[in-house]
Tab-separated table of C-alpha atoms in Angstrom:
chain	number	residue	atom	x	y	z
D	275	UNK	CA	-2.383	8.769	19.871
D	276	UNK	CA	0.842	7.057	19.841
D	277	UNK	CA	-0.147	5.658	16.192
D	278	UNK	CA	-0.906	9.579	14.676
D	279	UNK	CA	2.942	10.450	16.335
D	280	UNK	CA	4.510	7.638	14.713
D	281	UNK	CA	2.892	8.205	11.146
D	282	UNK	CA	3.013	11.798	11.688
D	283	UNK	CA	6.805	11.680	11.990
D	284	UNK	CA	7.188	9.121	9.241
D	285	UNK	CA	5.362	11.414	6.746
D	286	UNK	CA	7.754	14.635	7.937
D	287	UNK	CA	10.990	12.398	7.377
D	288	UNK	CA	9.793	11.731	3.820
D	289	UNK	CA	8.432	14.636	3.005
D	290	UNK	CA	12.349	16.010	3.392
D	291	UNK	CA	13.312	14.108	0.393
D	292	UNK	CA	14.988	11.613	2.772
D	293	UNK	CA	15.121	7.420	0.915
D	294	UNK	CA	11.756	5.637	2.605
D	295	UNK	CA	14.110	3.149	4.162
D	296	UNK	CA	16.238	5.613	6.379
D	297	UNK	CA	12.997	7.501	7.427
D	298	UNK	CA	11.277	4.435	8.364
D	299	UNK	CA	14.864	3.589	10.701
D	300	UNK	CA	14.701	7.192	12.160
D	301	UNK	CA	10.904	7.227	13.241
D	302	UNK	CA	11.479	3.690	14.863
D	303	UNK	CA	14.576	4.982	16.422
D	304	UNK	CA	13.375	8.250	17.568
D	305	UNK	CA	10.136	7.024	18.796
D	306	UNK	CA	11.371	4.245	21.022
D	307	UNK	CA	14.173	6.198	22.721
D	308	UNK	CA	12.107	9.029	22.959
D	309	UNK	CA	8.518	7.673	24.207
D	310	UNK	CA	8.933	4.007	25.056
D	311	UNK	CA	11.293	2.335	27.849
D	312	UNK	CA	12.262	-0.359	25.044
D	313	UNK	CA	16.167	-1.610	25.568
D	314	UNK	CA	18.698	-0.610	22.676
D	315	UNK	CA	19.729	-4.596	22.681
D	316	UNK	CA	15.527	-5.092	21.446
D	317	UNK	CA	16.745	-2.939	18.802
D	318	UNK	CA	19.769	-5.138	17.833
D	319	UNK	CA	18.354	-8.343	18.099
D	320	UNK	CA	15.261	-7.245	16.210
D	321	UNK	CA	17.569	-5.888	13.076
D	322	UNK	CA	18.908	-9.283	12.974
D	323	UNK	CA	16.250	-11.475	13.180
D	324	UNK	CA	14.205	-9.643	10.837
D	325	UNK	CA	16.407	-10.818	8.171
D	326	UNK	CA	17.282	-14.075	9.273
D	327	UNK	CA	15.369	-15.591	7.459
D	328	UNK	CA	15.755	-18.595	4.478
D	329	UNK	CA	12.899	-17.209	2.178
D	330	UNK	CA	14.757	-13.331	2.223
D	331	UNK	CA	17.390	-15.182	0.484
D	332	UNK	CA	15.381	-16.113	-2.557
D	333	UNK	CA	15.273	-12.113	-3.538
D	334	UNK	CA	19.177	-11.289	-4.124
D	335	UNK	CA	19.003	-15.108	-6.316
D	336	UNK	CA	16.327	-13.913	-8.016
D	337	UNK	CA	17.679	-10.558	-8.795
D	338	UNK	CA	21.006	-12.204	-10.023
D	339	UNK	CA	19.281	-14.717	-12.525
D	340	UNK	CA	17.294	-11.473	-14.025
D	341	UNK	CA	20.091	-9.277	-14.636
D	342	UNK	CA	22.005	-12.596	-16.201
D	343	UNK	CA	19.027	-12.956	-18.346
D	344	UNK	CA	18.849	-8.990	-19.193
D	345	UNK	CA	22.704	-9.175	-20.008
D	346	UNK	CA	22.457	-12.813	-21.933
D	347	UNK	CA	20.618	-12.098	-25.226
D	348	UNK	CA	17.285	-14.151	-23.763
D	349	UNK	CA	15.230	-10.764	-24.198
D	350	UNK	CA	16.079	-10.621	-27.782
D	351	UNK	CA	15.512	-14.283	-28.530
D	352	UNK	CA	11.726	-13.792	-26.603
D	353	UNK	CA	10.804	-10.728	-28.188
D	354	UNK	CA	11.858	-13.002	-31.609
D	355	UNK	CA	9.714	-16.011	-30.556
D	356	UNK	CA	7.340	-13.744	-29.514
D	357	UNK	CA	6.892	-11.958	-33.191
D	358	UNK	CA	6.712	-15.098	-34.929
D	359	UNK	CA	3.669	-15.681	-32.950
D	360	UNK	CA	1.813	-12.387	-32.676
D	361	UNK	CA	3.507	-10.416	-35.244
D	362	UNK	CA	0.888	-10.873	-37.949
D	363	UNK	CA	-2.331	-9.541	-36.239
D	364	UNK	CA	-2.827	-5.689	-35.785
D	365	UNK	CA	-0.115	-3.968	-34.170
D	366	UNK	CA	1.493	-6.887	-34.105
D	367	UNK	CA	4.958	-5.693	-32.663
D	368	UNK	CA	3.403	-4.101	-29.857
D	369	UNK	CA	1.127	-6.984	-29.532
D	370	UNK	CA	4.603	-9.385	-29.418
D	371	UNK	CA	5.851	-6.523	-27.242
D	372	UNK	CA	3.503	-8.002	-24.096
D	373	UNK	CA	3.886	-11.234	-24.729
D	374	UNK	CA	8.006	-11.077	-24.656
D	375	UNK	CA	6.822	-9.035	-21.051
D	376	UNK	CA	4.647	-11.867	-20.129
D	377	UNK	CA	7.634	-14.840	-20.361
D	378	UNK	CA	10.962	-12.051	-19.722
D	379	UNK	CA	8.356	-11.695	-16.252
D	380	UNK	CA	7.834	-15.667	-15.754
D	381	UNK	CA	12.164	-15.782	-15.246
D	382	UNK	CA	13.093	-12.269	-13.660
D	383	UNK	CA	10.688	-11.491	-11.053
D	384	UNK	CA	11.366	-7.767	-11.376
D	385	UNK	CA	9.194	-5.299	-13.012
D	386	UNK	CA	11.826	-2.822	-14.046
D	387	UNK	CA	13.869	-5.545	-15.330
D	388	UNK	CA	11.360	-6.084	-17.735
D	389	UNK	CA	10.985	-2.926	-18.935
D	390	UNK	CA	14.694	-2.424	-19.807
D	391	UNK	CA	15.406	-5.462	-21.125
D	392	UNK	CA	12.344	-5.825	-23.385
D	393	UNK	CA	11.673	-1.774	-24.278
D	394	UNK	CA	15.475	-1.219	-25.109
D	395	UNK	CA	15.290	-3.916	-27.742
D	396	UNK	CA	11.559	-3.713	-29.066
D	397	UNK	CA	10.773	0.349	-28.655
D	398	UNK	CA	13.754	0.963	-31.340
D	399	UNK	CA	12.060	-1.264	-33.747
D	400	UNK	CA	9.019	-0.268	-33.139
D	401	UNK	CA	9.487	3.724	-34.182
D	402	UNK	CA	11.241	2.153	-37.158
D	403	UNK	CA	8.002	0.556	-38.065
D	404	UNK	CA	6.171	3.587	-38.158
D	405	UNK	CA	4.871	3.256	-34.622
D	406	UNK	CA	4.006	6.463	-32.657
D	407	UNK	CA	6.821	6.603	-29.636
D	408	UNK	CA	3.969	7.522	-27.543
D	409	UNK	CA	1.756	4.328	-27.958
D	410	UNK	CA	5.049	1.789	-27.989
D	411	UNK	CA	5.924	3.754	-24.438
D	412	UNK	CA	2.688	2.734	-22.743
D	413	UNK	CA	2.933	-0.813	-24.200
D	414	UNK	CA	6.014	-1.441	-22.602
D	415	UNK	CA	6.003	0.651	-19.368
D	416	UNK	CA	2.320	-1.179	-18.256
D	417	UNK	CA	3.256	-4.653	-20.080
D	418	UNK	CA	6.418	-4.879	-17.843
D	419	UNK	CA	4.023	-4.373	-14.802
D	420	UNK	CA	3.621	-7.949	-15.186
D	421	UNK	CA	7.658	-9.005	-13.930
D	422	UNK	CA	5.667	-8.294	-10.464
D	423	UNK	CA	2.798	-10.618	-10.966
D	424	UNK	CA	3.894	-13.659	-13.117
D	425	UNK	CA	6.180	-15.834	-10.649
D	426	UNK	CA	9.031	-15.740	-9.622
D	427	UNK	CA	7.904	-12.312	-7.772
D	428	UNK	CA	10.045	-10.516	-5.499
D	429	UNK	CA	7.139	-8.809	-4.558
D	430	UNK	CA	5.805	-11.310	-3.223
D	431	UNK	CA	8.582	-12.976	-1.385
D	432	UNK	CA	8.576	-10.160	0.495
D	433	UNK	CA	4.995	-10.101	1.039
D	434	UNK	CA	5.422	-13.766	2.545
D	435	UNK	CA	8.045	-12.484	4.647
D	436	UNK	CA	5.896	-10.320	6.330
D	437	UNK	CA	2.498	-11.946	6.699
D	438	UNK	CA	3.975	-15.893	6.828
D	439	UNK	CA	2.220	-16.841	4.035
D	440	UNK	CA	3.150	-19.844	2.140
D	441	UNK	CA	5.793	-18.373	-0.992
D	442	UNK	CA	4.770	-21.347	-3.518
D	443	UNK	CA	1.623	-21.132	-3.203
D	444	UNK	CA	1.464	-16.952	-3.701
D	445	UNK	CA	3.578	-18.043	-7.056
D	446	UNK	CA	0.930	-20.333	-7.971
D	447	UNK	CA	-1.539	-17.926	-7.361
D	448	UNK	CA	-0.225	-15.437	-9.704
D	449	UNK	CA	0.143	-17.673	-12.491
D	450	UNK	CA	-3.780	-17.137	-13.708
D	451	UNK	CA	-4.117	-13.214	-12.847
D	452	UNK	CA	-1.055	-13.221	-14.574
D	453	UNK	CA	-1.746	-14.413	-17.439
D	454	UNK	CA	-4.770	-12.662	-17.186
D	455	UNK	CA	-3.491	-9.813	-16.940
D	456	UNK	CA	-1.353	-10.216	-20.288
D	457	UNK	CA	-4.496	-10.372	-22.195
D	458	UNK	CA	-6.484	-8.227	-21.842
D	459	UNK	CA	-3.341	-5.495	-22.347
D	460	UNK	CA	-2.527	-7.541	-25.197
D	461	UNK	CA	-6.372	-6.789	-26.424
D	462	UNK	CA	-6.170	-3.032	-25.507
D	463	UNK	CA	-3.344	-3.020	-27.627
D	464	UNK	CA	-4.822	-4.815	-30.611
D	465	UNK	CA	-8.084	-2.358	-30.070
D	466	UNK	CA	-5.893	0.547	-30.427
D	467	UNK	CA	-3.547	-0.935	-33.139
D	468	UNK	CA	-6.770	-1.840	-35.616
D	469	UNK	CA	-8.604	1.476	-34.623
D	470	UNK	CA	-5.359	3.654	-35.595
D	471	UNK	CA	-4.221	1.186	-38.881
D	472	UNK	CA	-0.935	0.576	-37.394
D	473	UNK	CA	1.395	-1.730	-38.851
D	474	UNK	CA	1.177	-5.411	-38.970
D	475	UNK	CA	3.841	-7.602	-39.936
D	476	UNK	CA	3.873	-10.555	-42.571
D	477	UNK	CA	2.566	-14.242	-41.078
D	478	UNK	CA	5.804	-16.145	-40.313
D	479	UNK	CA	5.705	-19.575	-41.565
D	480	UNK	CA	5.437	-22.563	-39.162
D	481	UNK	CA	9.242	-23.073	-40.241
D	482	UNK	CA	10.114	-19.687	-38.655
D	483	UNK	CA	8.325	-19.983	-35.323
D	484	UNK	CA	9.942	-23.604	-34.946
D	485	UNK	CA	13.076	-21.928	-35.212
D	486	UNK	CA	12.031	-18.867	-33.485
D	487	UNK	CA	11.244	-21.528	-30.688
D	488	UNK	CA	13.940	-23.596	-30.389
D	489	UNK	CA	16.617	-20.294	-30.073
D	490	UNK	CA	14.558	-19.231	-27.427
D	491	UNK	CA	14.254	-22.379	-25.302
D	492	UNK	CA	17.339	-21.778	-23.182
D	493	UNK	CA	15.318	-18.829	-21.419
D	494	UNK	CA	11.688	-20.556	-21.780
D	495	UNK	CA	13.002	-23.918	-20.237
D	496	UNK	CA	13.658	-21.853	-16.660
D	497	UNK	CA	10.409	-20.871	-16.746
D	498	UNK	CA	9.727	-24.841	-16.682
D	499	UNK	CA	12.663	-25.594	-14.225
D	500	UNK	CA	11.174	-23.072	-11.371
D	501	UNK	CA	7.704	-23.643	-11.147
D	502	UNK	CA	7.898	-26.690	-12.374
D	503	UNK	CA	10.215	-27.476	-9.375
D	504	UNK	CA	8.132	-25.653	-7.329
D	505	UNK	CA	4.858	-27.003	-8.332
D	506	UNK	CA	6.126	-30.538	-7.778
D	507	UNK	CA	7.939	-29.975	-4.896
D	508	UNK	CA	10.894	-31.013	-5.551
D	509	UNK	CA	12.452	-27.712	-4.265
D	510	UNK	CA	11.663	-24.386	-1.876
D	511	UNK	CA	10.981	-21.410	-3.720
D	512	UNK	CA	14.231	-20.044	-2.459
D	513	UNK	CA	16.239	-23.578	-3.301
D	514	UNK	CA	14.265	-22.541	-7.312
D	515	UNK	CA	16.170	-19.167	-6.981
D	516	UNK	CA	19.600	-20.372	-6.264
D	517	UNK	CA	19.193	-22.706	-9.602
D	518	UNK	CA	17.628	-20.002	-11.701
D	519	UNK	CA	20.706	-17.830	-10.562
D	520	UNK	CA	23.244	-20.453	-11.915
D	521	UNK	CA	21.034	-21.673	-14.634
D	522	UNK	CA	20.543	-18.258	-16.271
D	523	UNK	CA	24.890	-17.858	-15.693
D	524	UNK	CA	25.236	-20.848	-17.679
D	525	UNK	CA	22.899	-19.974	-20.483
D	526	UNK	CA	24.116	-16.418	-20.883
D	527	UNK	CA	27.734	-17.608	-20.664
D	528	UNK	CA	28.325	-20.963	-22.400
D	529	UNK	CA	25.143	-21.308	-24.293
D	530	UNK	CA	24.082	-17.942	-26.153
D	531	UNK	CA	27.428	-16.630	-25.323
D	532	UNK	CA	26.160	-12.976	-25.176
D	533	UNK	CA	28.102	-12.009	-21.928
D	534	UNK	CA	31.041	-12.436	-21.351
D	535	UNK	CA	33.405	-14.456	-18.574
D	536	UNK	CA	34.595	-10.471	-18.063
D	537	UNK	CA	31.502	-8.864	-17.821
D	538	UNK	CA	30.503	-11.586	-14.870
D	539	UNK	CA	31.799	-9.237	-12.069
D	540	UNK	CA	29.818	-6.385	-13.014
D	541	UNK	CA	26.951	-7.987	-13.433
D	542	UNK	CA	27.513	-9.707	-9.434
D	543	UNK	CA	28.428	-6.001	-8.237
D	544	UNK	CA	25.055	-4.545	-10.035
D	545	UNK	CA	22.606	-7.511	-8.341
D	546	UNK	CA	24.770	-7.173	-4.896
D	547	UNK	CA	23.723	-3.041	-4.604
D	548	UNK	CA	20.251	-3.650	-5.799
D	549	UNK	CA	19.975	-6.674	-3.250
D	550	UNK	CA	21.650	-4.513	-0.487
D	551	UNK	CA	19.462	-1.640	-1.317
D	552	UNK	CA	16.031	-4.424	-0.892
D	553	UNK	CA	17.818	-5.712	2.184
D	554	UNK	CA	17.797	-2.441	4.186
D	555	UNK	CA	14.884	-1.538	3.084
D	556	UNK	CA	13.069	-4.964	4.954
D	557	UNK	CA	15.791	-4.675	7.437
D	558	UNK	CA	14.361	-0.924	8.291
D	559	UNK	CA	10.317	-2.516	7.939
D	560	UNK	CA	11.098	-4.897	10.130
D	561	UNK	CA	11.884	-2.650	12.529
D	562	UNK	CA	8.778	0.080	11.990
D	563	UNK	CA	6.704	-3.690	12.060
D	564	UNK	CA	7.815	-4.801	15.615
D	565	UNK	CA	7.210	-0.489	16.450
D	566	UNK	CA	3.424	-1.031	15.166
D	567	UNK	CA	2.719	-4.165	17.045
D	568	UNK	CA	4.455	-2.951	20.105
D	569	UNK	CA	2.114	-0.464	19.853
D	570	UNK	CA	-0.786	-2.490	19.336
D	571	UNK	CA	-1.002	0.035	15.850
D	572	UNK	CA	-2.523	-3.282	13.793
D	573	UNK	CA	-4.795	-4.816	16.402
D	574	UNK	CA	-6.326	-1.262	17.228
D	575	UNK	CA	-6.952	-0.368	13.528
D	576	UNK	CA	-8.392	-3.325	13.162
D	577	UNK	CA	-10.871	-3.179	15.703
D	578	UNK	CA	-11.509	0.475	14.557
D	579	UNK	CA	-12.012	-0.903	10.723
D	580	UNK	CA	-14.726	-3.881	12.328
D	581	UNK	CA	-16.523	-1.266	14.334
D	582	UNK	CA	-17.227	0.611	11.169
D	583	UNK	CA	-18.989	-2.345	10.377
D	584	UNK	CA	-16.933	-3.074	7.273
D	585	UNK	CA	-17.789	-6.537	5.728
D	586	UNK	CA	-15.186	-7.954	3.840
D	587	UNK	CA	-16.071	-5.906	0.323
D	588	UNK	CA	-15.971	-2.338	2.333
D	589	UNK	CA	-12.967	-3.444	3.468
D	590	UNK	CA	-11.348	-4.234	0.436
D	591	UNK	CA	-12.599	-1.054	-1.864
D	592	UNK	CA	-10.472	0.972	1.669
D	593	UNK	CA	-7.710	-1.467	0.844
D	594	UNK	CA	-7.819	-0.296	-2.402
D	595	UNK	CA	-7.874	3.153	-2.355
D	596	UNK	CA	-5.261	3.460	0.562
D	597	UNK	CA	-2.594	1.229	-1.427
D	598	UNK	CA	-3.146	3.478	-4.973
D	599	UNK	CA	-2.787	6.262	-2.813
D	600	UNK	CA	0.538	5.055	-1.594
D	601	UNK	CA	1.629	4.254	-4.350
D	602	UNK	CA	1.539	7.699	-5.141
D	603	UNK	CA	4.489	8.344	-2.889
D	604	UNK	CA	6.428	5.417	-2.378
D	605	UNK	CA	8.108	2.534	-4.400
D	606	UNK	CA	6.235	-1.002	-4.087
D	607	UNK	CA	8.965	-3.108	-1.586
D	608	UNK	CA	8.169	-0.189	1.358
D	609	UNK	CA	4.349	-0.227	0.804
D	610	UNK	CA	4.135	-3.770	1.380
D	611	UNK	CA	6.624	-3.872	4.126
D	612	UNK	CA	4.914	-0.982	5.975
D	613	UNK	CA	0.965	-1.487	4.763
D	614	UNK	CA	0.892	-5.542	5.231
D	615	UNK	CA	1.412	-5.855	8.563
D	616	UNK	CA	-1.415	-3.278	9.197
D	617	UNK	CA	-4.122	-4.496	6.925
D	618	UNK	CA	-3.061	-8.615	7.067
D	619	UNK	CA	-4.855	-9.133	10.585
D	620	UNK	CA	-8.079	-6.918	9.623
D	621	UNK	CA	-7.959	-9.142	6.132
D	622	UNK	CA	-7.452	-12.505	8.234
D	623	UNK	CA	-10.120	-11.193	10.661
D	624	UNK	CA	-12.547	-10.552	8.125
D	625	UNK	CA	-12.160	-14.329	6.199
D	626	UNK	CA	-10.222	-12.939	3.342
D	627	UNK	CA	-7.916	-15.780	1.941
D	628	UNK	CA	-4.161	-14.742	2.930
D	629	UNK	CA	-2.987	-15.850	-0.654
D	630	UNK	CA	-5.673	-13.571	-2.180
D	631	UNK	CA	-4.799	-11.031	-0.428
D	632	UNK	CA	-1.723	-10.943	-1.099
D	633	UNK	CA	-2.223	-11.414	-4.894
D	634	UNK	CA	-4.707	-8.076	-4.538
D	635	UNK	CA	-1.635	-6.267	-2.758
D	636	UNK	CA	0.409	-7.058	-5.905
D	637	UNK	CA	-1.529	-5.819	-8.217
D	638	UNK	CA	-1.923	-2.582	-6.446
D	639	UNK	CA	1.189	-2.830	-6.683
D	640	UNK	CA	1.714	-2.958	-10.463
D	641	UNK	CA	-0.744	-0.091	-11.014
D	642	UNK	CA	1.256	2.198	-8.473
D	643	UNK	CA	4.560	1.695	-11.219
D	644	UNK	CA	2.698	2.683	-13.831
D	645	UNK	CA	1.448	6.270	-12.466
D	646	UNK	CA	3.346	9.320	-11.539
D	647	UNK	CA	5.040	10.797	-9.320
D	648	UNK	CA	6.841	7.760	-8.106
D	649	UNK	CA	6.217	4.979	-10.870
D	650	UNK	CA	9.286	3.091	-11.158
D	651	UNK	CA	8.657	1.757	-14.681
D	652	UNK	CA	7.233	5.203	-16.002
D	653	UNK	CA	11.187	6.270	-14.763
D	654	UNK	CA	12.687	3.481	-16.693
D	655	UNK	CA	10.723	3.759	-20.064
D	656	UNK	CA	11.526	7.449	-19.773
D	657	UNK	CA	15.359	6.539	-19.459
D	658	UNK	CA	15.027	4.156	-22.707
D	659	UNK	CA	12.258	6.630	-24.867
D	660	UNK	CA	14.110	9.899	-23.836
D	661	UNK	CA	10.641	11.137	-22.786
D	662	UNK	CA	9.106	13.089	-20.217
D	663	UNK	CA	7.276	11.850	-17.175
D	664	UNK	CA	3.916	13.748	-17.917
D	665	UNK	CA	3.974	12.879	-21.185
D	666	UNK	CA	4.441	9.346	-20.582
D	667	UNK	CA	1.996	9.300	-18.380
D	668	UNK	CA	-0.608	10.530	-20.947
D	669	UNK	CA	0.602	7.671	-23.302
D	670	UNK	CA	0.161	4.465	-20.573
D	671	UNK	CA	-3.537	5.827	-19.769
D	672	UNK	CA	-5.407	2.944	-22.047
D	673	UNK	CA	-3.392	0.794	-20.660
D	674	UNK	CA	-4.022	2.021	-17.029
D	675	UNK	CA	-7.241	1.829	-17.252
D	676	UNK	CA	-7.612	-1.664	-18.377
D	677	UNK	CA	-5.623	-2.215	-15.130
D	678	UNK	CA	-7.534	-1.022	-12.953
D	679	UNK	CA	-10.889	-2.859	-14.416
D	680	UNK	CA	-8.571	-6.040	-13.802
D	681	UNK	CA	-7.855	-4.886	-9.850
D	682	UNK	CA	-11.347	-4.585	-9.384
D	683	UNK	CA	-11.906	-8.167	-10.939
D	684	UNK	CA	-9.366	-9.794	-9.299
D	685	UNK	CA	-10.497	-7.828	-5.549
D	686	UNK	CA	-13.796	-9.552	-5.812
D	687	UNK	CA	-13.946	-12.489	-7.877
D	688	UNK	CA	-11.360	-14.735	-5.543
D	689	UNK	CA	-11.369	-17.826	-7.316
D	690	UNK	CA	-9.455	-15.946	-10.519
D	691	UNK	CA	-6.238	-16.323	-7.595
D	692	UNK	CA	-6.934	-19.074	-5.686
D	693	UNK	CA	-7.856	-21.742	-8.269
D	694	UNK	CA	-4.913	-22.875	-9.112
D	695	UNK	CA	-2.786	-22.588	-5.830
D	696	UNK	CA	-6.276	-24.836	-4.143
D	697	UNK	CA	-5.853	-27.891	-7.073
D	698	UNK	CA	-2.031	-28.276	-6.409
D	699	UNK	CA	-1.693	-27.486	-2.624
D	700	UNK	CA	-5.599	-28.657	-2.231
């Protein structure tokens, strides 16, 4: 009972327009003064603690080495590299389009990053190529899903904030879905490139990609210097974000010289709201977290979900559904905040690996940015394209689709995730 009054008033504080984060704070707030005899100091102490924490601090680093890299000139030296590569086959600037996504993704760790600082560059030049607005749209706004999967992830640092699950070895885990991933939208590109005779460009010579290469090996090397750290332990996930941070400063700065000592501050005050913004957000989850298992909300679903006599494949199709669902209302840092600590112990309960999980919740994750009403990347290509949302969301349905054949592989074919993270951390 006390479970339908919490979600009931949850749903009624968003449904009033109100940010997720603030209605998640009132519903906690109103139900524990209201129907519980918890002390305000509980309250306090709980706000606190749920952010002390050393791996939270890996998100606001990670956030400033992204916008450093969208600022620097690195997109525009990937998408480059990228072309030299790619360029020649069928649709070949779309098809360099998801690869630039694929390594912009391996050195952001933000989705909508991605978007912005590949589409802004690579959309322009792709309508000047004779490419249809509408297919260079849904290249972009699905290939940028990937900032979320290929590590660093902010998605999942929060993820391991919430369950305890091991950060380095969710980053090696997304490495191969990841990849993945960039494929087979990289073939459902190609498929619709050679089916519609869009333009290819001329085969750059091996001279050209070397040099293509070498411009471009500022950004690529931090791909090397995080997981590289990470995979050899020689640093903490969040120890790899405070070097990306002052690694990608120093490239944009002094290197490629495409921002400016000047420009510095604003790019500090623009990664200091988004981080705040993240912040209260968990700070808020926390809270609603320590509400649910206060009221026994997680243990009692879970039971409920094993009585059902849900094996481990039932349960993930629900798992499924329920997170697209959500993602049709809410942004993908609240669903995870609010939806892991439900379905982890039911998922832990029922033998499912904690870092497959986990990788499953991401990619739910990715699909929910790419659909309406709430997608945050459908937003962002809309801001760059100047187009609408429902026509937008026409153009990313190939793409979509392929997506969500890829959930479905990765939801029950575990070894795609954990093959990797089981040969380094055994």
């Amino acid at each position: 009972m006390n479970a339908a009054i919490i979600f009931v008033l949850l749903i009624l504080l968003m449904l009033t327009g109100m940010p997720v984060s603030i209605a998640l704070g009132l519903t906690v707030l109103t139900f524990l003064f209201t129907m519980t005899h918890v002390p305000i100091e509980s309250v306090a102490m709980k706000l606190f603690t749920g952010i002390d924490n050393f791996e939270i601090m890996a998100i606001p680093l990670f956030i400033l080495a992204g916008n450093f890299l969208t600022h620097g000139g690195v997109a525009r030296r990937m998408i480059n590299f990228a072309t030299s590569m790619v360029g020649h086959f069928h649709g070949g600037l779309a098809l360099a389009g998801v690869f630039a996504c694929a390594l912009f993704a391996a050195v952001s760790g933000s989705s909508p990053a991605t978007v912005v600082a590949i589409g802004s560059i690579i959309l322009p030049a792709m309508v000047k190529q004779g490419y249809p607005k509408r297919f260079g749209a849904g290249v972009i706004t699905t290939s940028g899903a990937l900032g979320i999967l290929i590590p660093p992830s902010i998605v999942m640092v929060m993820y391991s904030v919430t369950t305890n699950t091991s950060v380095g070895q969710l980053f090696m885990a997304g490495v191969v879905p990841g990849l993945l991933l960039a494929f087979m939208l990289g073939l459902t590109t190609w498929f619709l490139a050679k089916k519609h005779d869009y333009p290819r460009m001329p085969r750059a010579t091996w001279v050209e990609r070397w040099t293509a290469f070498r411009r471009s090996a500022w950004g690529l090397f931090l791909i090397v210097i995080v997981m590289g750290g990470i995979y050899t332990g020689v640093f903490t996930p969040t120890e790899a974000a405070g070097i990306a941070a002052v690694y990608a400063f120093v490239i944009a700065v002094f290197v490629y010289k495409d921002l400016k000592l000047k420009q510095v501050g604003k790019v500090l005050l623009d990664s200091a709201a988004m981080s705040a913004m993240l912040l209260y957000i968990i700070t808020n989850a926390v809270l609603f977290s320590f509400l649910m298992t206060s009221e026994n909300v997680p243990q009692a679903m879970a039971g409920w979900l094993t009585g059902q006599g849900l094996g481990p494949i039932g349960f993930l199709i629900v798992v499924n559904l329920l997170l697209l669902l959500a993602g049709n209302v809410m942004e993908p840092s609240s669903i995870v905040l609010i939806m892991a600590p439900i379905l982890f112990p039911v998922a832990t309960q029922l033998g499912i690996d904690p870092v497959h999980f986990g990788i499953i919740i991401v990619v739910n994750m990715e699909v929910g940015m790419c659909h309406p009403p709430v997608g945050l990347n459908l937003y962002v290509a809309s801001g760059i394209t100047k187009m609408g949302i429902s026509e937008l969301t026409v153009a990313v349905m190939p793409w979509l689709l392929t997506m969500i054949g890829f959930l479905l592989l990765i939801t029950y074919v575990p070894a795609i995730s954990l093959w990797l993270p089981r040969m380094v951390y055994g």
